[in-house]
Structure formats: C-alpha cells, structure tokens
C-alpha cells in the first residue's frame, strides 16, 4: 500500500513525519520489543530528526528499544560535513539517550566495498536468520535525478539480488557511496520518503506516476514486498501530481 501525504509546508511535513515515526516506533516496540530504523541522509530529514529529538524524551517510548542504522552513506569520515551520520548525530542522536552500541554508523571511508560488506555483517547480526533485513522503518530522500539512498541513475545495483549493502562509485557525484540495496529496502515493514521543494517536483511525478523506468528513476524500485510505502511531500514537491 502507498500513502501520499501532501503537506502545506516543510514545517508541516516534518511534523507529520515525526508523528508517523512515533506511531511506527510505538507499534514496533509493542509488537516486538524494539524499533529498527534506517535513516536517510541529505538535508531534507534534518527538521524531522530535530522534532524526533524533542518528541522522544516526552513520549512513553523507551529509548533503549531503538536500534538506529543508515540507509546509505557518503564514504567520508563521520566528522566530515558531508557525512549522513554527522547530520543525524547533530540534529538528534548526539543528544539522545539511545545507547551508543545501538547506533550503527555506516563506515565506508577508505575501502568502500569492505565498509559495505562489514555493514552487511552488522545488519545480518541484527536480523539473524533472515534472507533480507526487516527494518521497521526506512526513511528515504529523493534526488532531483530520481536517486534514492545511494541508488543513482544507471547504477548496476538496481538489479542487485544478493547483497544487503553495496558500495559503488557514483559518477554523477564523483564519489564513492555505500547503500542498502533495493531488495533490502523493499523487505522493510515501512518505508517513508521525505521530499520537499519545487526542484524535486519532476522527479516526484516521474517516480510516482511516470512510466516504470527504474534505471533512469531509481526511486521507482522502492516497492515494499510486505510493507507500507508513505510519501511525505510538501506542496512544492507535489505540484505536478
Ligand atoms: C544522500 C541521501 C540521498 C538524499 C537525496 C536528497 O546521502 O545524499 O541519502 O539519497 O536523500 O539526495 O537529498 P536532500 O534531502 O539533500 O535533497
């Protein structure tokens, strides 16, 4: 099932995404005693992470029940301004009481492919005995070129059917990235895109209602096999729908 939430403003988007996060976390913890979350990078999620940081301490949710991962990472040190870990740490996790050994940055600086393989081992330890990781929630962003996580147009990873995490040199950005693979994303219980701004409106239209062409619009590959897909859009990003 796909649900599209059209919000009037980025602020409303962040508020709605935060409420959704709390709702999914509550259900996951009640049902399974934990909530396993994979975070998106980039800039869009920051206001949502800041709101989660404020909301969690006053919610009834046990911070010890949270296990935090990343859906992708730029292969830079964790203190690099480009780091997705650094963005989430600065906007939420650095001030949270979630135990440090339950927060798992994706370290792929240096040898990116080894970093991806090591992260996959961390995930396999967290999701023992599974063919694919069953995250309770994966947050995703969307690039204006239709990429999501670090699955870029023309990527060989679109058809990856064995690895949970993989690294690739992204020609379009001239750098190494590590990312959850499509089948790892699609095994999640819940996937939520957070997208704002007019510059994303064409990609939103192409991905949601355009002709199926995931090699050119990789975010189209996100179709949870036994889960829900939510889009949190502001009016500017949704304007062509
Ligand atoms: C990354 C992200 C990427 C991001 C989109 C949107 O590492 O950059 O994971 O997939 O979500 O590029 O980025 P913005 O939110 O900055 O527009």
Coordinates of N, CA and C and ligand atoms in Angstrom, one line a residue:
X1 N 0.8 -1.2 0.0 CA 0.0 0.0 0.0 C 0.9 1.2 0.0
X2 N 0.5 2.2 -0.8 CA 1.2 3.5 -0.9 C 0.3 4.6 -0.4
X3 N 0.8 5.4 0.5 CA 0.0 6.6 1.0 C 0.8 7.8 0.7
X4 N 0.1 8.8 0.1 CA 0.8 10.1 -0.2 C 0.2 11.2 0.7
X5 N 1.2 11.8 1.5 CA 0.8 12.9 2.4 C 1.2 14.2 1.8
X6 N 0.3 15.0 1.4 CA 0.7 16.4 0.8 C 0.5 17.4 1.9
X7 N 1.7 18.0 2.3 CA 1.7 18.9 3.4 C 1.8 20.3 2.9
X8 N 1.3 21.3 3.6 CA 1.3 22.7 3.1 C 2.7 23.3 3.1
X9 N 3.6 22.8 4.0 CA 4.9 23.5 4.1 C 5.9 22.4 4.6
X10 N 7.2 22.7 4.5 CA 8.3 21.8 5.0 C 8.1 21.6 6.5
X11 N 7.6 22.6 7.2 CA 7.4 22.5 8.7 C 6.3 21.5 9.0
X12 N 5.2 21.6 8.2 CA 4.1 20.6 8.3 C 4.6 19.2 8.0
X13 N 5.4 19.1 6.9 CA 6.0 17.8 6.5 C 6.8 17.2 7.7
X14 N 7.6 18.0 8.3 CA 8.5 17.5 9.4 C 7.6 17.0 10.6
X15 N 6.5 17.8 10.9 CA 5.6 17.5 12.0 C 4.9 16.1 11.7
X16 N 4.4 16.0 10.4 CA 3.7 14.8 10.1 C 4.6 13.6 10.1
X17 N 5.8 13.7 9.6 CA 6.8 12.6 9.5 C 7.2 12.2 10.9
X18 N 7.3 13.2 11.8 CA 7.6 12.9 13.2 C 6.5 12.1 13.9
X19 N 5.3 12.5 13.7 CA 4.1 11.8 14.3 C 4.1 10.3 13.7
X20 N 4.4 10.2 12.4 CA 4.4 8.9 11.8 C 5.5 8.0 12.4
X21 N 6.7 8.6 12.5 CA 7.8 7.9 13.1 C 7.4 7.4 14.5
X22 N 6.8 8.2 15.4 CA 6.4 7.8 16.7 C 5.4 6.7 16.7
X23 N 4.5 6.8 15.7 CA 3.4 5.8 15.6 C 4.0 4.4 15.2
X24 N 4.9 4.4 14.2 CA 5.6 3.2 13.8 C 6.4 2.6 14.9
X25 N 7.2 3.5 15.6 CA 8.0 3.0 16.7 C 7.2 2.4 17.8
X26 N 6.1 3.0 18.1 CA 5.2 2.5 19.2 C 4.7 1.1 18.8
X27 N 4.3 1.0 17.6 CA 3.7 -0.3 17.1 C 4.8 -1.4 17.1
X28 N 6.0 -1.0 16.7 CA 7.1 -1.9 16.6 C 7.5 -2.4 18.0
X29 N 7.6 -1.5 18.9 CA 8.1 -1.8 20.3 C 7.0 -2.6 21.0
X30 N 5.8 -2.3 20.8 CA 4.7 -3.1 21.4 C 4.7 -4.5 20.9
X31 N 4.9 -4.6 19.6 CA 4.8 -5.9 18.9 C 6.1 -6.8 19.1
X32 N 7.2 -6.1 19.1 CA 8.5 -6.9 19.0 C 9.5 -6.4 20.0
X33 N 9.2 -5.5 20.9 CA 10.1 -5.0 21.9 C 11.3 -4.1 21.4
X34 N 11.2 -3.8 20.1 CA 12.3 -2.9 19.6 C 11.8 -2.3 18.3
X35 N 12.5 -1.2 18.0 CA 12.2 -0.5 16.7 C 13.6 -0.3 16.0
X36 N 13.7 -1.0 14.8 CA 14.9 -0.9 14.0 C 14.7 0.1 12.8
X37 N 15.4 1.1 12.9 CA 15.2 2.3 12.0 C 16.4 2.5 11.1
X38 N 16.2 2.8 9.8 CA 17.3 3.2 8.9 C 17.1 4.6 8.5
X39 N 18.1 5.5 8.7 CA 17.9 6.9 8.4 C 18.3 7.3 7.0
X40 N 17.7 8.3 6.5 CA 18.1 8.9 5.2 C 19.1 10.0 5.5
X41 N 19.9 10.4 4.5 CA 20.9 11.4 4.7 C 20.4 12.7 3.9
X42 N 21.4 13.5 3.5 CA 21.0 14.7 2.8 C 20.6 15.8 3.8
X43 N 19.8 16.7 3.3 CA 19.3 17.8 4.1 C 17.9 17.8 4.5
X44 N 17.0 17.2 3.7 CA 15.6 17.3 4.0 C 15.2 16.7 5.4
X45 N 15.8 15.6 5.8 CA 15.3 15.0 7.0 C 15.7 15.8 8.3
X46 N 16.6 16.7 8.2 CA 17.1 17.4 9.4 C 16.0 17.9 10.3
X47 N 15.0 18.7 9.8 CA 13.9 19.2 10.7 C 13.1 18.1 11.3
X48 N 12.9 17.0 10.6 CA 12.2 15.8 11.2 C 13.0 15.2 12.3
X49 N 14.3 15.1 12.1 CA 15.2 14.5 13.2 C 15.2 15.4 14.4
X50 N 15.2 16.7 14.2 CA 15.2 17.7 15.3 C 13.9 17.5 16.1
X51 N 12.8 17.3 15.4 CA 11.5 17.2 16.0 C 11.4 15.9 16.8
X52 N 12.0 14.8 16.2 CA 12.0 13.5 16.9 C 12.8 13.6 18.2
X53 N 14.0 14.4 18.1 CA 14.8 14.6 19.3 C 14.0 15.2 20.4
X54 N 13.1 16.1 20.0 CA 12.3 16.8 21.1 C 11.2 16.0 21.5
X55 N 10.6 15.2 20.6 CA 9.4 14.4 21.0 C 9.7 13.1 21.8
X56 N 10.8 12.5 21.4 CA 11.0 11.1 22.1 C 11.1 11.2 23.6
X57 N 11.9 12.2 24.2 CA 12.0 12.2 25.6 C 10.7 12.4 26.4
X58 N 9.7 13.1 25.7 CA 8.4 13.3 26.4 C 7.4 12.3 25.9
X59 N 7.8 11.3 25.1 CA 6.9 10.2 24.7 C 7.0 9.1 25.7
X60 N 6.2 8.1 25.7 CA 6.3 7.0 26.6 C 7.2 5.9 26.1
X61 N 7.9 6.2 24.9 CA 8.7 5.2 24.2 C 10.0 5.0 24.9
X62 N 10.4 3.8 25.1 CA 11.7 3.5 25.8 C 12.9 3.7 24.8
X63 N 13.8 4.7 25.1 CA 14.9 4.9 24.2 C 15.8 3.7 24.0
X64 N 15.7 2.8 25.0 CA 16.6 1.6 25.0 C 16.1 0.6 24.0
X65 N 14.9 0.9 23.4 CA 14.3 -0.1 22.4 C 14.6 0.3 21.0
X66 N 15.4 1.4 20.8 CA 15.7 1.8 19.5 C 17.0 1.3 19.0
X67 N 17.0 0.9 17.7 CA 18.3 0.5 17.0 C 18.3 1.3 15.7
X68 N 19.4 2.1 15.6 CA 19.5 3.1 14.5 C 20.6 2.7 13.5
X69 N 20.2 2.7 12.3 CA 21.1 2.4 11.2 C 21.0 3.5 10.1
X70 N 21.8 3.4 9.0 CA 21.7 4.3 7.9 C 21.3 3.6 6.7
X71 N 20.5 4.2 5.8 CA 20.2 3.6 4.5 C 21.3 3.8 3.5
X72 N 22.1 4.8 3.7 CA 23.2 5.0 2.8 C 24.2 6.0 3.5
X73 N 25.4 6.1 2.9 CA 26.4 7.0 3.5 C 27.3 7.4 2.4
X74 N 27.7 8.7 2.5 CA 28.8 9.2 1.7 C 30.1 8.6 2.3
X75 N 31.0 8.1 1.5 CA 32.2 7.4 2.1 C 33.2 8.5 2.5
X76 N 32.9 9.2 3.6 CA 33.7 10.2 4.2 C 33.8 9.9 5.7
X77 N 34.7 10.5 6.4 CA 34.8 10.3 7.9 C 33.5 10.8 8.6
X78 N 33.2 10.3 9.7 CA 31.9 10.6 10.4 C 31.9 12.1 10.8
X79 N 33.0 12.8 10.9 CA 33.0 14.2 11.3 C 33.1 15.1 10.1
X80 N 33.0 14.5 8.9 CA 33.0 15.3 7.6 C 31.7 16.0 7.4
X81 N 31.7 17.3 7.1 CA 30.4 18.0 6.9 C 29.4 17.3 5.9
X82 N 29.9 16.4 5.0 CA 29.1 15.7 4.1 C 28.5 14.4 4.7
X83 N 28.9 14.0 5.9 CA 28.5 12.7 6.4 C 27.0 12.7 6.8
X84 N 26.4 11.7 6.4 CA 25.0 11.5 6.8 C 24.9 11.2 8.3
X85 N 25.9 10.5 8.8 CA 25.9 10.2 10.2 C 26.0 11.5 11.0
X86 N 26.9 12.4 10.5 CA 27.1 13.6 11.2 C 25.8 14.5 11.3
X87 N 25.1 14.4 10.2 CA 23.8 15.2 10.1 C 22.8 14.7 11.2
X88 N 22.7 13.4 11.2 CA 21.7 12.8 12.2 C 22.2 12.9 13.6
X89 N 23.5 12.8 13.8 CA 24.1 13.0 15.1 C 23.9 14.4 15.6
X90 N 24.1 15.4 14.7 CA 23.9 16.8 15.1 C 22.5 17.2 15.4
X91 N 21.6 16.6 14.6 CA 20.2 17.0 14.7 C 19.4 16.2 15.7
X92 N 19.9 15.0 16.1 CA 19.1 14.1 17.0 C 19.9 13.3 17.9
X93 N 20.7 12.4 17.3 CA 21.3 11.3 18.1 C 22.3 11.7 19.1
X94 N 23.0 12.8 18.8 CA 24.1 13.2 19.8 C 23.5 13.6 21.1
X95 N 22.2 14.0 21.1 CA 21.6 14.5 22.4 C 20.7 13.4 22.9
X96 N 20.6 12.2 22.3 CA 19.6 11.2 22.7 C 20.3 10.3 23.7
X97 N 19.4 9.5 24.4 CA 19.9 8.5 25.4 C 19.9 7.1 24.8
X98 N 19.7 7.0 23.5 CA 19.7 5.7 22.8 C 21.2 5.2 23.0
X99 N 21.4 4.0 23.5 CA 22.7 3.5 23.8 C 23.6 3.6 22.6
X100 N 24.8 4.0 22.8 CA 25.8 4.2 21.6 C 26.0 2.9 20.9
X101 N 25.9 1.7 21.6 CA 26.1 0.5 20.8 C 24.8 0.0 20.1
X102 N 23.8 0.8 20.1 CA 22.6 0.6 19.3 C 22.5 1.6 18.2
X103 N 23.5 2.4 18.0 CA 23.5 3.3 16.9 C 24.7 2.9 16.0
X104 N 24.4 2.5 14.7 CA 25.4 1.9 13.9 C 25.7 2.8 12.6
X105 N 26.7 3.6 12.7 CA 27.0 4.4 11.5 C 27.6 3.4 10.4
X106 N 27.4 3.8 9.2 CA 27.9 3.0 8.1 C 29.2 3.6 7.7
X107 N 30.3 2.9 8.1 CA 31.6 3.4 7.9 C 32.2 2.9 6.6
X108 N 32.3 3.7 5.6 CA 32.8 3.2 4.3 C 33.9 4.1 3.7
X109 N 34.4 5.0 4.6 CA 35.5 5.8 4.1 C 36.7 4.9 3.9
X110 N 37.6 5.2 3.1 CA 38.8 4.3 2.8 C 38.3 3.3 1.8
X111 N 38.2 2.0 2.2 CA 37.9 1.0 1.3 C 36.3 0.8 1.3
X112 N 35.7 1.4 0.4 CA 34.2 1.5 0.4 C 33.5 0.1 0.3
X113 N 34.1 -0.8 -0.5 CA 33.4 -2.1 -0.7 C 33.6 -2.9 0.6
X114 N 34.7 -2.8 1.2 CA 34.9 -3.5 2.5 C 34.0 -2.9 3.6
X115 N 33.9 -1.6 3.6 CA 32.9 -1.0 4.6 C 31.5 -1.4 4.4
X116 N 31.1 -1.6 3.1 CA 29.7 -2.0 2.8 C 29.5 -3.5 3.3
X117 N 30.5 -4.3 3.0 CA 30.5 -5.7 3.4 C 30.4 -5.8 4.9
X118 N 31.2 -5.0 5.6 CA 31.2 -5.1 7.1 C 29.9 -4.6 7.7
X119 N 29.3 -3.6 7.0 CA 28.0 -3.1 7.5 C 26.9 -4.2 7.3
X120 N 27.0 -4.9 6.2 CA 26.1 -6.0 6.0 C 26.2 -7.0 7.1
X121 N 27.4 -7.3 7.5 CA 27.6 -8.2 8.6 C 26.9 -7.7 9.9
X122 N 27.0 -6.4 10.1 CA 26.3 -5.8 11.3 C 24.8 -6.0 11.2
X123 N 24.3 -5.8 10.0 CA 22.8 -6.0 9.8 C 22.4 -7.4 9.9
X124 N 23.3 -8.3 9.4 CA 22.9 -9.8 9.5 C 22.9 -10.2 11.0
X125 N 23.8 -9.6 11.7 CA 23.8 -9.9 13.2 C 22.5 -9.4 13.9
X126 N 22.0 -8.3 13.4 CA 20.8 -7.7 14.0 C 19.6 -8.3 13.5
X127 N 19.6 -8.9 12.3 CA 18.4 -9.6 11.8 C 18.8 -11.0 11.5
X128 N 19.1 -11.8 12.5 CA 19.6 -13.2 12.3 C 18.6 -14.1 11.6
X129 N 19.2 -14.9 10.7 CA 18.3 -15.9 10.1 C 17.4 -15.4 9.0
X130 N 17.5 -14.1 8.7 CA 16.6 -13.6 7.6 C 17.3 -13.6 6.3
X131 N 16.5 -13.7 5.2 CA 17.1 -13.6 3.9 C 17.3 -12.1 3.6
X132 N 16.5 -11.3 4.1 CA 16.6 -9.8 3.9 C 16.4 -9.1 5.2
X133 N 16.9 -7.9 5.5 CA 16.7 -7.2 6.7 C 15.3 -6.7 6.8
X134 N 14.7 -6.9 8.0 CA 13.2 -6.4 8.1 C 13.2 -5.2 9.0
X135 N 13.6 -4.1 8.4 CA 13.5 -2.8 9.2 C 12.1 -2.5 9.5
X136 N 11.9 -1.9 10.7 CA 10.5 -1.4 11.0 C 10.2 -0.1 10.2
X137 N 11.3 0.7 10.0 CA 11.1 1.9 9.2 C 12.4 2.3 8.5
X138 N 12.3 2.6 7.2 CA 13.4 3.2 6.5 C 13.0 4.6 6.0
X139 N 13.7 5.6 6.4 CA 13.4 6.9 5.8 C 14.3 7.0 4.6
X140 N 13.7 7.6 3.5 CA 14.4 7.8 2.3 C 14.2 9.3 1.8
X141 N 15.2 9.8 1.1 CA 15.1 11.1 0.4 C 15.0 10.8 -1.1
X142 N 14.8 11.8 -1.9 CA 14.7 11.7 -3.3 C 15.6 12.8 -3.9
X143 N 16.5 12.4 -4.8 CA 17.2 13.5 -5.6 C 16.4 14.0 -6.8
X144 N 16.8 15.1 -7.3 CA 16.0 15.7 -8.4 C 16.3 14.8 -9.7
X145 N 17.3 13.9 -9.6 CA 17.6 13.0 -10.7 C 16.9 11.6 -10.5
X146 N 16.1 11.6 -9.4 CA 15.3 10.3 -9.1 C 16.1 9.3 -8.3
X147 N 17.3 9.7 -7.8 CA 18.0 8.7 -7.0 C 17.4 8.7 -5.6
X148 N 17.6 7.6 -4.9 CA 17.2 7.5 -3.5 C 18.3 6.6 -2.8
X149 N 18.4 6.9 -1.5 CA 19.6 6.3 -0.8 C 20.8 6.7 -1.7
X150 N 21.6 5.7 -2.0 CA 22.7 6.0 -3.0 C 22.5 5.1 -4.2
X151 N 21.3 5.0 -4.6 CA 21.0 4.2 -5.9 C 20.7 5.3 -6.9
X152 N 21.8 5.5 -7.8 CA 21.7 6.6 -8.8 C 21.3 6.1 -10.1
X153 N 20.9 7.0 -11.0 CA 20.5 6.5 -12.4 C 21.7 5.8 -13.0
X154 N 21.4 4.7 -13.7 CA 22.4 3.9 -14.4 C 23.1 2.9 -13.5
X155 N 22.8 2.9 -12.2 CA 23.5 2.1 -11.2 C 23.3 0.6 -11.5
X156 N 24.3 -0.2 -11.4 CA 24.2 -1.7 -11.5 C 23.4 -2.2 -10.3
X157 N 23.4 -1.5 -9.2 CA 22.8 -2.0 -8.0 C 21.3 -2.1 -8.1
X158 N 20.7 -1.5 -9.1 CA 19.2 -1.6 -9.3 C 18.8 -3.1 -9.4
X159 N 19.6 -3.9 -9.9 CA 19.3 -5.3 -10.1 C 19.9 -6.2 -9.1
X160 N 20.5 -5.7 -8.1 CA 21.2 -6.5 -7.1 C 20.3 -7.4 -6.4
X161 N 20.6 -8.7 -6.3 CA 19.6 -9.6 -5.7 C 20.2 -10.5 -4.7
X162 N 21.4 -10.1 -4.2 CA 22.1 -11.0 -3.2 C 22.6 -10.2 -2.0
X163 N 23.3 -9.1 -2.2 CA 23.8 -8.3 -1.2 C 22.8 -7.4 -0.5
X164 N 22.9 -7.2 0.8 CA 22.1 -6.3 1.5 C 22.6 -4.8 1.4
X165 N 23.9 -4.7 1.4 CA 24.6 -3.4 1.4 C 25.7 -3.5 0.3
X166 N 25.8 -2.5 -0.5 CA 26.8 -2.5 -1.5 C 27.4 -1.1 -1.7
X167 N 28.6 -1.0 -2.2 CA 29.3 0.3 -2.5 C 29.5 0.4 -4.0
X168 N 29.4 1.7 -4.4 CA 29.6 1.9 -5.9 C 30.2 3.3 -6.0
X169 N 31.0 3.5 -7.1 CA 31.5 4.9 -7.4 C 30.4 5.5 -8.2
X170 N 29.8 6.6 -7.6 CA 28.7 7.3 -8.3 C 29.3 8.4 -9.2
X171 N 29.3 8.1 -10.5 CA 29.9 9.0 -11.5 C 29.2 10.4 -11.4
X172 N 27.9 10.4 -11.2 CA 27.2 11.7 -11.2 C 27.6 12.6 -10.1
X173 N 28.2 12.1 -9.0 CA 28.6 13.0 -7.9 C 30.1 12.9 -7.7
X174 N 30.7 11.9 -8.5 CA 32.2 11.8 -8.4 C 32.7 11.3 -7.1
X175 N 32.0 10.4 -6.5 CA 32.4 9.9 -5.2 C 31.9 8.5 -4.9
X176 N 32.5 7.9 -3.9 CA 32.1 6.5 -3.5 C 30.9 6.7 -2.5
X177 N 29.9 5.8 -2.7 CA 28.8 5.7 -1.8 C 28.6 4.3 -1.4
X178 N 28.0 4.1 -0.2 CA 27.5 2.7 0.2 C 26.0 2.9 0.5
X179 N 25.3 1.8 0.2 CA 23.8 1.9 0.3 C 23.2 0.6 0.5
X180 N 22.0 0.6 1.2 CA 21.1 -0.5 1.2 C 20.7 -0.8 -0.3
X181 N 20.6 -2.1 -0.6 CA 20.2 -2.4 -2.0 C 18.7 -2.4 -2.1
X182 N 18.1 -2.4 -3.3 CA 16.7 -2.4 -3.4 C 15.9 -3.4 -2.7
X183 N 16.4 -4.7 -2.7 CA 15.7 -5.7 -2.0 C 15.8 -5.6 -0.5
X184 N 16.9 -5.0 -0.1 CA 17.0 -4.8 1.4 C 16.0 -3.7 1.8
X185 N 15.9 -2.7 1.0 CA 14.9 -1.6 1.3 C 13.5 -2.2 1.2
X186 N 13.2 -3.0 0.2 CA 11.8 -3.5 0.0 C 11.4 -4.5 1.0
X187 N 12.3 -5.0 1.8 CA 11.9 -6.0 2.8 C 11.4 -5.3 4.1
X188 N 11.5 -4.0 4.1 CA 11.1 -3.3 5.3 C 9.6 -3.3 5.6
X189 N 9.2 -3.2 6.8 CA 7.7 -3.1 7.2 C 7.2 -1.8 6.7
X190 N 8.0 -0.7 6.8 CA 7.5 0.6 6.5 C 8.7 1.4 5.8
X191 N 8.4 2.1 4.7 CA 9.3 2.9 4.0 C 8.7 4.3 3.8
X192 N 9.4 5.3 4.2 CA 8.8 6.7 4.1 C 9.8 7.6 3.4
X193 N 9.3 8.2 2.2 CA 10.1 9.2 1.6 C 9.8 10.6 2.2
X194 N 10.8 11.4 2.4 CA 10.6 12.8 2.8 C 11.1 13.7 1.7
X195 N 10.2 14.4 1.0 CA 10.7 15.2 -0.2 C 10.0 16.5 -0.1
X196 N 10.8 17.6 -0.3 CA 10.3 18.9 -0.4 C 11.0 19.7 -1.4
X197 N 10.3 20.7 -1.9 CA 10.9 21.7 -2.9 C 10.5 21.5 -4.3
X198 N 10.3 22.6 -5.0 CA 9.9 22.5 -6.4 C 10.9 21.8 -7.3
X199 N 12.2 21.9 -6.9 CA 13.2 21.2 -7.7 C 13.1 19.7 -7.7
X200 N 12.3 19.2 -6.8 CA 12.1 17.7 -6.8 C 10.8 17.3 -7.5
X201 N 10.0 18.3 -7.9 CA 8.6 18.0 -8.4 C 8.6 17.1 -9.6
X202 N 9.5 17.3 -10.5 CA 9.5 16.4 -11.7 C 9.9 15.0 -11.4
X203 N 10.9 14.9 -10.5 CA 11.3 13.5 -10.0 C 10.1 12.9 -9.3
X204 N 9.4 13.6 -8.5 CA 8.3 13.1 -7.8 C 7.2 12.6 -8.8
X205 N 6.9 13.4 -9.8 CA 5.9 13.0 -10.8 C 6.4 11.7 -11.5
X206 N 7.7 11.7 -12.0 CA 8.2 10.6 -12.7 C 8.2 9.3 -11.9
X207 N 8.6 9.4 -10.6 CA 8.7 8.2 -9.8 C 7.3 7.7 -9.4
X208 N 6.4 8.6 -9.1 CA 5.1 8.1 -8.6 C 4.1 7.8 -9.7
X209 N 4.1 8.6 -10.7 CA 3.0 8.3 -11.8 C 3.6 8.1 -13.2
X210 N 5.0 8.2 -13.3 CA 5.6 8.1 -14.6 C 5.7 6.7 -15.0
X211 N 6.1 6.5 -16.3 CA 6.4 5.2 -16.9 C 7.4 4.4 -16.0
X212 N 7.3 3.1 -15.8 CA 8.2 2.4 -15.0 C 9.6 2.3 -15.7
X213 N 10.6 3.0 -15.1 CA 11.9 3.0 -15.7 C 13.0 3.2 -14.7
X214 N 13.1 2.2 -13.7 CA 14.0 2.5 -12.6 C 15.5 2.7 -12.9
X215 N 15.9 2.3 -14.1 CA 17.3 2.6 -14.4 C 17.5 4.1 -14.5
X216 N 16.5 4.8 -15.0 CA 16.6 6.2 -15.1 C 16.0 7.0 -13.8
X217 N 15.1 6.3 -13.2 CA 14.4 6.9 -12.0 C 14.5 5.9 -10.9
X218 N 15.6 5.7 -10.3 CA 15.9 4.6 -9.3 C 14.9 4.5 -8.2
X219 N 14.3 5.6 -7.7 CA 13.4 5.5 -6.6 C 12.1 4.7 -6.9
X220 N 11.9 4.5 -8.2 CA 10.7 3.7 -8.6 C 10.9 2.2 -8.1
X221 N 12.2 1.8 -7.8 CA 12.4 0.5 -7.4 C 11.9 0.2 -6.0
X222 N 11.6 1.3 -5.3 CA 11.1 1.1 -3.9 C 9.6 0.7 -3.9
X223 N 9.4 -0.6 -3.7 CA 8.0 -1.1 -3.6 C 8.1 -2.2 -2.5
X224 N 7.8 -1.9 -1.2 CA 8.0 -2.8 -0.1 C 7.1 -4.1 -0.5
X225 N 7.8 -5.3 -0.4 CA 7.1 -6.5 -0.8 C 6.0 -6.9 0.3
X226 N 6.3 -6.7 1.5 CA 5.3 -6.9 2.6 C 5.4 -5.8 3.6
X227 N 5.1 -4.6 3.0 CA 5.1 -3.4 3.9 C 4.4 -2.3 3.3
X228 N 4.5 -1.1 4.0 CA 3.8 0.1 3.5 C 4.8 1.1 3.0
X229 N 4.3 1.9 2.0 CA 5.2 2.9 1.5 C 4.4 4.3 1.7
X230 N 5.1 5.2 2.3 CA 4.5 6.5 2.6 C 5.4 7.6 1.9
X231 N 4.7 8.6 1.3 CA 5.4 9.7 0.7 C 5.0 11.0 1.6
X232 N 5.9 11.6 2.1 CA 5.6 12.9 2.8 C 6.2 14.0 1.9
X233 N 5.3 14.8 1.3 CA 5.6 15.8 0.3 C 5.1 17.1 0.8
X234 N 5.9 18.2 0.5 CA 5.3 19.5 0.7 C 4.6 19.8 -0.7
X235 N 3.8 20.9 -0.6 CA 3.1 21.3 -1.8 C 4.0 21.5 -3.0
X236 N 5.1 22.1 -2.8 CA 6.0 22.4 -3.9 C 6.5 21.1 -4.6
X237 N 6.8 20.1 -3.8 CA 7.3 18.9 -4.4 C 6.2 18.1 -5.1
X238 N 5.0 18.3 -4.6 CA 3.8 17.6 -5.1 C 3.1 18.3 -6.2
X239 N 3.6 19.4 -6.6 CA 2.8 20.3 -7.5 C 2.4 19.7 -8.9
X240 N 3.2 18.7 -9.3 CA 2.9 18.1 -10.6 C 2.1 16.8 -10.5
X241 N 1.7 16.5 -9.3 CA 0.9 15.2 -9.2 C -0.6 15.6 -9.4
Ligands
LIG1 C1 22.4 11.2 0.5 C2 21.0 10.7 0.6 C3 20.2 10.9 -0.6 C4 19.3 12.1 -0.3 C5 18.8 12.8 -1.6 C6 18.0 14.0 -1.2 O1 23.3 10.6 1.0 O2 22.5 12.2 -0.2 O3 20.8 9.6 1.2 O4 19.5 9.9 -1.2 O5 18.2 11.6 0.5 O6 20.0 13.1 -2.3 O7 18.9 14.9 -0.6 P1 18.3 16.3 0.0 O8 17.4 16.0 1.1 O9 19.6 17.0 0.5 O10 17.7 17.0 -1.1

